[in-house]
Short mmCIF file of C-alpha atoms in Angstrom, two decimals:
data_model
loop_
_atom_site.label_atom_id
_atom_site.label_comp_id
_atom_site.label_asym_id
_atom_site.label_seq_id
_atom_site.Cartn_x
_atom_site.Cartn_y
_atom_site.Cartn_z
CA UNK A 1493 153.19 95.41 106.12
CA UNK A 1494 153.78 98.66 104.24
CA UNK A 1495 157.15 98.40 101.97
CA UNK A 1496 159.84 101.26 103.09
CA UNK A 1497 159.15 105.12 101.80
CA UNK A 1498 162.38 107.62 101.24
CA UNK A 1499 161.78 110.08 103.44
CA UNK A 1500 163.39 113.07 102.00
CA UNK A 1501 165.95 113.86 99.28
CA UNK A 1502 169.05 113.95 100.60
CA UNK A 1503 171.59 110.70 99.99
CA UNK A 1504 174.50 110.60 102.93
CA UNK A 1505 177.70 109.14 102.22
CA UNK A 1506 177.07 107.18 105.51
CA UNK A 1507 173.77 108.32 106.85
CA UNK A 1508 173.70 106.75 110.31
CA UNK A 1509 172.64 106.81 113.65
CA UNK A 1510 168.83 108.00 113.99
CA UNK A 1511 167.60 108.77 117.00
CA UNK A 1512 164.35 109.85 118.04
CA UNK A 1513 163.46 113.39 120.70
CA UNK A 1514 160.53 112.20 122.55
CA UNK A 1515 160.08 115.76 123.87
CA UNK A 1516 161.07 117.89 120.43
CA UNK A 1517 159.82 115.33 118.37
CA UNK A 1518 162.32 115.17 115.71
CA UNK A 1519 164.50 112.37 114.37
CA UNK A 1520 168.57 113.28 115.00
CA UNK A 1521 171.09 111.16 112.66
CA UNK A 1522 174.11 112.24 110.90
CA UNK A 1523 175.78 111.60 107.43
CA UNK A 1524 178.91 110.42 109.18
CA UNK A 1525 181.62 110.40 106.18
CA UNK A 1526 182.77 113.41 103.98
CA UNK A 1527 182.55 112.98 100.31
CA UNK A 1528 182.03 114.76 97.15
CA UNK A 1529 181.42 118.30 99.34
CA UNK A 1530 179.05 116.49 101.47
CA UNK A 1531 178.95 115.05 105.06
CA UNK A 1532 180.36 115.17 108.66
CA UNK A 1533 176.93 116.98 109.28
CA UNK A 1534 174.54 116.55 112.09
CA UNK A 1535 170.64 116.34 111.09
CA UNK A 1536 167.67 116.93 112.66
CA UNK A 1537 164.39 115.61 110.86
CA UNK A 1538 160.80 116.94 111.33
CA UNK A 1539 158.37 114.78 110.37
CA UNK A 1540 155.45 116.79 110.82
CA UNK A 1541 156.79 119.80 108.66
CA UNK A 1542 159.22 117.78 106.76
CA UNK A 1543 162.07 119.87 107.38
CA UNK A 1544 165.30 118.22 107.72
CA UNK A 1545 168.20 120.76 109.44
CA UNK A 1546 171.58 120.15 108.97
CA UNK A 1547 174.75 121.74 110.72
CA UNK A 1548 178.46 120.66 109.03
CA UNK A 1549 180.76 119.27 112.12
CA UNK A 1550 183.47 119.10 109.88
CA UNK A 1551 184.65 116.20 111.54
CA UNK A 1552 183.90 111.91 111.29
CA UNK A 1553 180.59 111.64 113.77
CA UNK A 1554 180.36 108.62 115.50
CA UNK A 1555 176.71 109.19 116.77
CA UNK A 1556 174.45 111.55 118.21
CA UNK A 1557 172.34 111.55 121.40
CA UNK A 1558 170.15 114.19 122.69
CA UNK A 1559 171.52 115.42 126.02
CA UNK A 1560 168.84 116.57 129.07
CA UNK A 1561 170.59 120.09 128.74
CA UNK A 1562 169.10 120.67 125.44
CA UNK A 1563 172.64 119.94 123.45
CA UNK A 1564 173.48 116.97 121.76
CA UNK A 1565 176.15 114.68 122.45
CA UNK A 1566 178.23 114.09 119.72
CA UNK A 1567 180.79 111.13 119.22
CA UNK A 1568 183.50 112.67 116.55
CA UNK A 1569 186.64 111.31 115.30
CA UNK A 1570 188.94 112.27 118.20
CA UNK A 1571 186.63 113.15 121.13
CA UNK A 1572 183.51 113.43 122.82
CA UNK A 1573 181.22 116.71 122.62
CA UNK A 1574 178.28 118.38 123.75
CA UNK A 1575 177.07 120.87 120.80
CA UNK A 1576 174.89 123.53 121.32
CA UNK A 1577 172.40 123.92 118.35
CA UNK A 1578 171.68 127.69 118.45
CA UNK A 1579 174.99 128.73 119.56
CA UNK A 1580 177.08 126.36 117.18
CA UNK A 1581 179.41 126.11 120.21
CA UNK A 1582 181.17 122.38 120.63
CA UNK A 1583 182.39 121.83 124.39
CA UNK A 1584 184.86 119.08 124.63
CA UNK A 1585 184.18 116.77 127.41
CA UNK A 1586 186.70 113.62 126.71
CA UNK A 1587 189.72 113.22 124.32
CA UNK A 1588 190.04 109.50 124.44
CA UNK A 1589 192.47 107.45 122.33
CA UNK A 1590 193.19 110.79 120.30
CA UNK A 1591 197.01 109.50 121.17
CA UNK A 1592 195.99 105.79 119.06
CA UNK A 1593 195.57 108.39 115.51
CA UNK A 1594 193.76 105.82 113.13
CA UNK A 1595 191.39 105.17 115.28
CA UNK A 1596 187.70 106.75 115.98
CA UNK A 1597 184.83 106.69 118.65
CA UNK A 1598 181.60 105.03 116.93
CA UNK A 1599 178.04 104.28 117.77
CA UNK A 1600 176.60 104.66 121.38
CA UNK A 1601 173.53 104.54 123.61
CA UNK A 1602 172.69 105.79 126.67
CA UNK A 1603 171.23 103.81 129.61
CA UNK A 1604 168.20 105.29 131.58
CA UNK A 1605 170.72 106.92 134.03
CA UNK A 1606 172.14 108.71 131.41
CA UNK A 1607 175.26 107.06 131.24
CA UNK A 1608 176.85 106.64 127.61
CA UNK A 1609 177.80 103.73 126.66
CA UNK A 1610 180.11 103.41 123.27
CA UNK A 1611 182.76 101.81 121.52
CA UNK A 1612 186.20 102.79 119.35
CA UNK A 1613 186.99 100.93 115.98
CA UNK A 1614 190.12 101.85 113.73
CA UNK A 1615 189.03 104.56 110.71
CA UNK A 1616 190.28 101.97 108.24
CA UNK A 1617 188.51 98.75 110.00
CA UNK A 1618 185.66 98.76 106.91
CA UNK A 1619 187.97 98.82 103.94
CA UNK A 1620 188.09 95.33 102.35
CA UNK A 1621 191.70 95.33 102.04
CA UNK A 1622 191.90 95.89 105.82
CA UNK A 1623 188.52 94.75 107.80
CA UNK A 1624 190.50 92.55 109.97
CA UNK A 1625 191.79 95.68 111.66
CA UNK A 1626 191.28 94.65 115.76
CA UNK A 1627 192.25 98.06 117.93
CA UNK A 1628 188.78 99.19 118.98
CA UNK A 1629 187.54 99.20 122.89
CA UNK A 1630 184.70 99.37 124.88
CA UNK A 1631 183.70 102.25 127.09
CA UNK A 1632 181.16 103.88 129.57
CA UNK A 1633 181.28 107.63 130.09
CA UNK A 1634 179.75 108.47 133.23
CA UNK A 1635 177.86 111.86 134.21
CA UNK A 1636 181.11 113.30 135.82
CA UNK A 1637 183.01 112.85 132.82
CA UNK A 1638 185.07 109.92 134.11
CA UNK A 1639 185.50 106.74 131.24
CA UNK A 1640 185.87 103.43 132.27
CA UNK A 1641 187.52 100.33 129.50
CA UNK A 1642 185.97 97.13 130.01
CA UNK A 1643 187.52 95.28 127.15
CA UNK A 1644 189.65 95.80 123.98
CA UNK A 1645 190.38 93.35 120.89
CA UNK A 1646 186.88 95.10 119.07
CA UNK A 1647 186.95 95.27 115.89
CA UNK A 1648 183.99 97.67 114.28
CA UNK A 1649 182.20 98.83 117.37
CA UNK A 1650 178.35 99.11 116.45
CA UNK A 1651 174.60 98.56 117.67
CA UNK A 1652 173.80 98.63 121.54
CA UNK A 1653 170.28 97.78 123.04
CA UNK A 1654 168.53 96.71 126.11
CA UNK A 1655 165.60 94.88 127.21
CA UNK A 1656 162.89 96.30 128.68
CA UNK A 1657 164.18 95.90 132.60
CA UNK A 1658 167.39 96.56 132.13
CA UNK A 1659 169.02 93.37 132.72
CA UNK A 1660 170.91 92.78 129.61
CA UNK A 1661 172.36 94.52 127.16
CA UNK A 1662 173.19 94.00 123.66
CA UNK A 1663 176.50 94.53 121.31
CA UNK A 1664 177.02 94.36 117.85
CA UNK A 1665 180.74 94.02 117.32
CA UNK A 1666 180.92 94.23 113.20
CA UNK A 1667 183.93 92.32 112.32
CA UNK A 1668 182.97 89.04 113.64
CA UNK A 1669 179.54 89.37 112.57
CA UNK A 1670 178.30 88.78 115.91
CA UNK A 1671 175.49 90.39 118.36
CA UNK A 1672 176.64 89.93 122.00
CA UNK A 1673 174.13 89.86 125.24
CA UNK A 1674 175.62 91.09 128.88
CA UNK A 1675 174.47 90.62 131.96
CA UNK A 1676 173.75 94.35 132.99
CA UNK A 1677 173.36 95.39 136.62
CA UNK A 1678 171.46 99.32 136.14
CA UNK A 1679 171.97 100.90 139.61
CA UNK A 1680 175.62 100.44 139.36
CA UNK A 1681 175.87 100.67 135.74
CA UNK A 1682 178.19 97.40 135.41
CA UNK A 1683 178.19 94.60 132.96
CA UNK A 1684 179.17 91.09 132.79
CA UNK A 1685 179.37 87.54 131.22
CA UNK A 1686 179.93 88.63 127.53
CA UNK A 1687 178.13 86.30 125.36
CA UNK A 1688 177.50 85.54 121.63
CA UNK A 1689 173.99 85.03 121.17
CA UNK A 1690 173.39 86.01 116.96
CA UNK A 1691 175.78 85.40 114.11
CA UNK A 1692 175.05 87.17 111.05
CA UNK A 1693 175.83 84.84 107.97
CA UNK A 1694 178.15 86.71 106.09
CA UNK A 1695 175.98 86.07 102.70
CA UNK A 1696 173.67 88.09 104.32
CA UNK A 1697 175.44 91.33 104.83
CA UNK A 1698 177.45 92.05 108.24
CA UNK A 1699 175.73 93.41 111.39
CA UNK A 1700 175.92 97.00 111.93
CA UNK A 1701 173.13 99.46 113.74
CA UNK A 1702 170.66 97.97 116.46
CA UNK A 1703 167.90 98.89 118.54
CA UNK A 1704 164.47 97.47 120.01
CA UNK A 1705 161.37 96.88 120.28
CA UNK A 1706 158.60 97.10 123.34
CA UNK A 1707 158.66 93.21 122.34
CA UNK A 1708 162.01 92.85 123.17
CA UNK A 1709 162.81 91.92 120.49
CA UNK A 1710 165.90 93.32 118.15
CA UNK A 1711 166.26 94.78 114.92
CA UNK A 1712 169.83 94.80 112.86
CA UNK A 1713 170.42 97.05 109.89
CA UNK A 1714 172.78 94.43 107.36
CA UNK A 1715 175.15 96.71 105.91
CA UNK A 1716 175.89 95.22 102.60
CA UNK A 1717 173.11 92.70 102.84
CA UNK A 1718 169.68 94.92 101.19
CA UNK A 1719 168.04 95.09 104.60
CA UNK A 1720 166.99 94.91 108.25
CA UNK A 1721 166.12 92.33 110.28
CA UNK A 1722 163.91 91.39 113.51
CA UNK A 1723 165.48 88.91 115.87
CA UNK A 1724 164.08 87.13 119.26
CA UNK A 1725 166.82 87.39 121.28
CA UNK A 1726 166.11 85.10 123.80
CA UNK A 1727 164.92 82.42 121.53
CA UNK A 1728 167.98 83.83 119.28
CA UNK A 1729 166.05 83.34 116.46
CA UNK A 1730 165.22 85.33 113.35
CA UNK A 1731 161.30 86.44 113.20
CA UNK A 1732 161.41 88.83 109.84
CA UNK A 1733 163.07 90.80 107.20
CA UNK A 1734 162.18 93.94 106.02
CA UNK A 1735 164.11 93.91 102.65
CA UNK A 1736 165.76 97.99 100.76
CA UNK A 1737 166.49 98.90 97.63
CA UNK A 1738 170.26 99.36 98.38
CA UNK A 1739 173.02 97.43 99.67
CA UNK A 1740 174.75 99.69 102.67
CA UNK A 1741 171.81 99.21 105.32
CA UNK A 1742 173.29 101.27 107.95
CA UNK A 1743 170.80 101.56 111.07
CA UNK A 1744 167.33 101.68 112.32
CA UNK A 1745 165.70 103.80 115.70
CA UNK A 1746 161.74 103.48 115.99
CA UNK A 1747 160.14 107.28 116.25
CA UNK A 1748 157.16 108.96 115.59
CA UNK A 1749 154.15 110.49 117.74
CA UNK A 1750 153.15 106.59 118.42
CA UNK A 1751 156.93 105.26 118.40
CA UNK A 1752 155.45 102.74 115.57
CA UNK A 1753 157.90 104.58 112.69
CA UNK A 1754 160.91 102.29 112.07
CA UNK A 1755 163.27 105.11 110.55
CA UNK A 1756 166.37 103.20 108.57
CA UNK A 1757 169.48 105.18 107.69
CA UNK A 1758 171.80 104.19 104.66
CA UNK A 1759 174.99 104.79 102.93
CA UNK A 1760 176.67 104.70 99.70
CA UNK A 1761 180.44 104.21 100.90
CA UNK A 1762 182.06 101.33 99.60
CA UNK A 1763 179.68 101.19 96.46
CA UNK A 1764 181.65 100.73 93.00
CA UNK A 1765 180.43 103.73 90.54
CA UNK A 1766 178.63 101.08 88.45
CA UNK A 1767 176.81 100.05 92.08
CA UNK A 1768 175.58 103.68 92.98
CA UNK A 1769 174.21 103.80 89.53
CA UNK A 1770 172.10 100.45 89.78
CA UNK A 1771 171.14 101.51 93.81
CA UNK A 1772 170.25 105.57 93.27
CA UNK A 1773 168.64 105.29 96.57
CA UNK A 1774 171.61 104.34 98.42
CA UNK A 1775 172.32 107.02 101.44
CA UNK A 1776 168.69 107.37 101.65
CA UNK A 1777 167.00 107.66 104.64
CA UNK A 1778 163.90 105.06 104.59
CA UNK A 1779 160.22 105.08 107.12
CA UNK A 1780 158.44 102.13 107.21
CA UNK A 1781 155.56 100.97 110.09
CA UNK A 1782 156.14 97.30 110.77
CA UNK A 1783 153.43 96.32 112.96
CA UNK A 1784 155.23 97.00 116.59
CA UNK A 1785 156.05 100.14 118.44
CA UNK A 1786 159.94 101.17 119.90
CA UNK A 1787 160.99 102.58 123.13
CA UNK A 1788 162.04 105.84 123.86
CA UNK A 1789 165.77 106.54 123.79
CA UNK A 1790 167.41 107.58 126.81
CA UNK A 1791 169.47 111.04 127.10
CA UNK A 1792 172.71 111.34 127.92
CA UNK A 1793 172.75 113.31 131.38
CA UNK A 1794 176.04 115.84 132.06
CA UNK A 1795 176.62 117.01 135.61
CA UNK A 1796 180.32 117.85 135.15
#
């Protein structure tokens, strides 16, 4: 297997959540974190031309989704949007827990309904002083703009997959290192039996990003552990590692005209000065073809 290219120039303070367009083809992610003038921006990545656009939010982005309107669904700091690209127009379409102030709304998938499914963490959860920080939830937005909470006591809300049928889904829940599986029921959009299936060693970074394979099988950026990792998750068993050249692996989304582009995002929060000098890469955004081929992302569908 090829070893990981940079993709472009740009170094996010916390590059995260890529996302691949099937229909645009383009690669969506966002440098989530303001810091030194940069950040809070949503980007969109051409491969082919090797453009990478960039609009300033101006506020923390959880993730971003493409949306079947043709916006993109953004998860900021103290709500849910839909943001129009050529109008630069943000339309609120939930407020949630903007009464619960140090908290935020993090990473999120959609189902192949369209539903969005996403969790809450508190904005100082990843400091060391404070990781223990427990005041995050679980959510599912539905199409009509109602949210239902199906648990609390979450500490950094991260990485959500599912298998190819749509029987279970996967959680990362950062803080105690562990990758979850749910029994998930698609017509009715419900979940149950919450189980730990993966810990992540803490010697090898803690779990953050996710998605999958057409294997079914899952890959976890290690944010402070120099790399990603491919997991069986029925066997719950580790298969490979694809190792970086920098410590805050952040997340990873397959893409590409063949879906066999692993893109992996990065970040240089939390680095010491003397850290982002050794690790000049860190915030990079990484390609590398590992022998197996994703599956498309589902959009988030609005019928408000």
């Amino acid at each position: 297997m090829e070893k990981p290219t940079v993709v472009n120039e740009y170094r996010a303070t916390l590059g995260e959540g890529p996302c691949w367009d099937h229909e645009r083809r383009k690669l969506w992610w966002i440098d989530g974190l303001s810091e030194f003038g940069r950040g809070n921006d949503l980007h969109c990545y051409d491969p082919r031309s090797d453009e990478d656009k960039c609009w300033h939010i101006g506020k923390h982005i959880g993730c971003a989704i493409p949306a079947a309107d043709g916006r993109i669904l953004l998860n900021l700091q103290d709500g849910i949007y839909l943001f129009d690209t050529g109008k630069q127009e943000l339309e609120e379409i939930s407020d949630l827990e903007r009464e619960i102030t140090n908290n935020r709304i993090n990473d999120g998938k959609c189902d192949s309904r369209g539903r969005l499914w996403f969790g809450t963490m508190s904005m100082t959860a990843n400091q060391p002083e404070r990781k223990f920080e427990i005041t995050g939830s679980f959510y599912k937005l539905e199409h009509d703009g109602r949210i239902r909470k199906y648990f609390g006591n979450v500490g950094i809300s991260n990485g959500i997959a599912w298998n190819r049928d749509e029987t279970k889904m996967y959680y990362v829940d950062t803080t105690p290192q562990s990758i979850y599986e749910f029994d998930f029921e698609v017509e009715a959009g419900e979940i149950a039996n919450r189980t730990p299936i993966i810990e992540i060693d803490l010697a090898e970074g803690s779990p953050d990003g996710m998605t999958i394979d057409a294997e079914g099988m899952l890959w976890v950026a290690h944010f402070g552990g120099w790399k990603v990792s491919r997991w069986d998750p029925v066997r719950r068993k580790k298969l490979m590692e694809i190792p970086l050249p920098c410590a805050q692996v952040t997340c990873c989304a397959f893409g590409g005209k063949d879906m066999g582009t692993l893109y992996i995002t990065t970040a240089s929060i939390g680095l010491t000065e003397q850290e982002r000098e050794q690790q000049p890469l860190a915030g990079a955004m990484f390609a590398v073809r590992p022998g197996v081929r994703g599956v498309t992302a589902n959009k988030f569908r609005w019928r408000a």
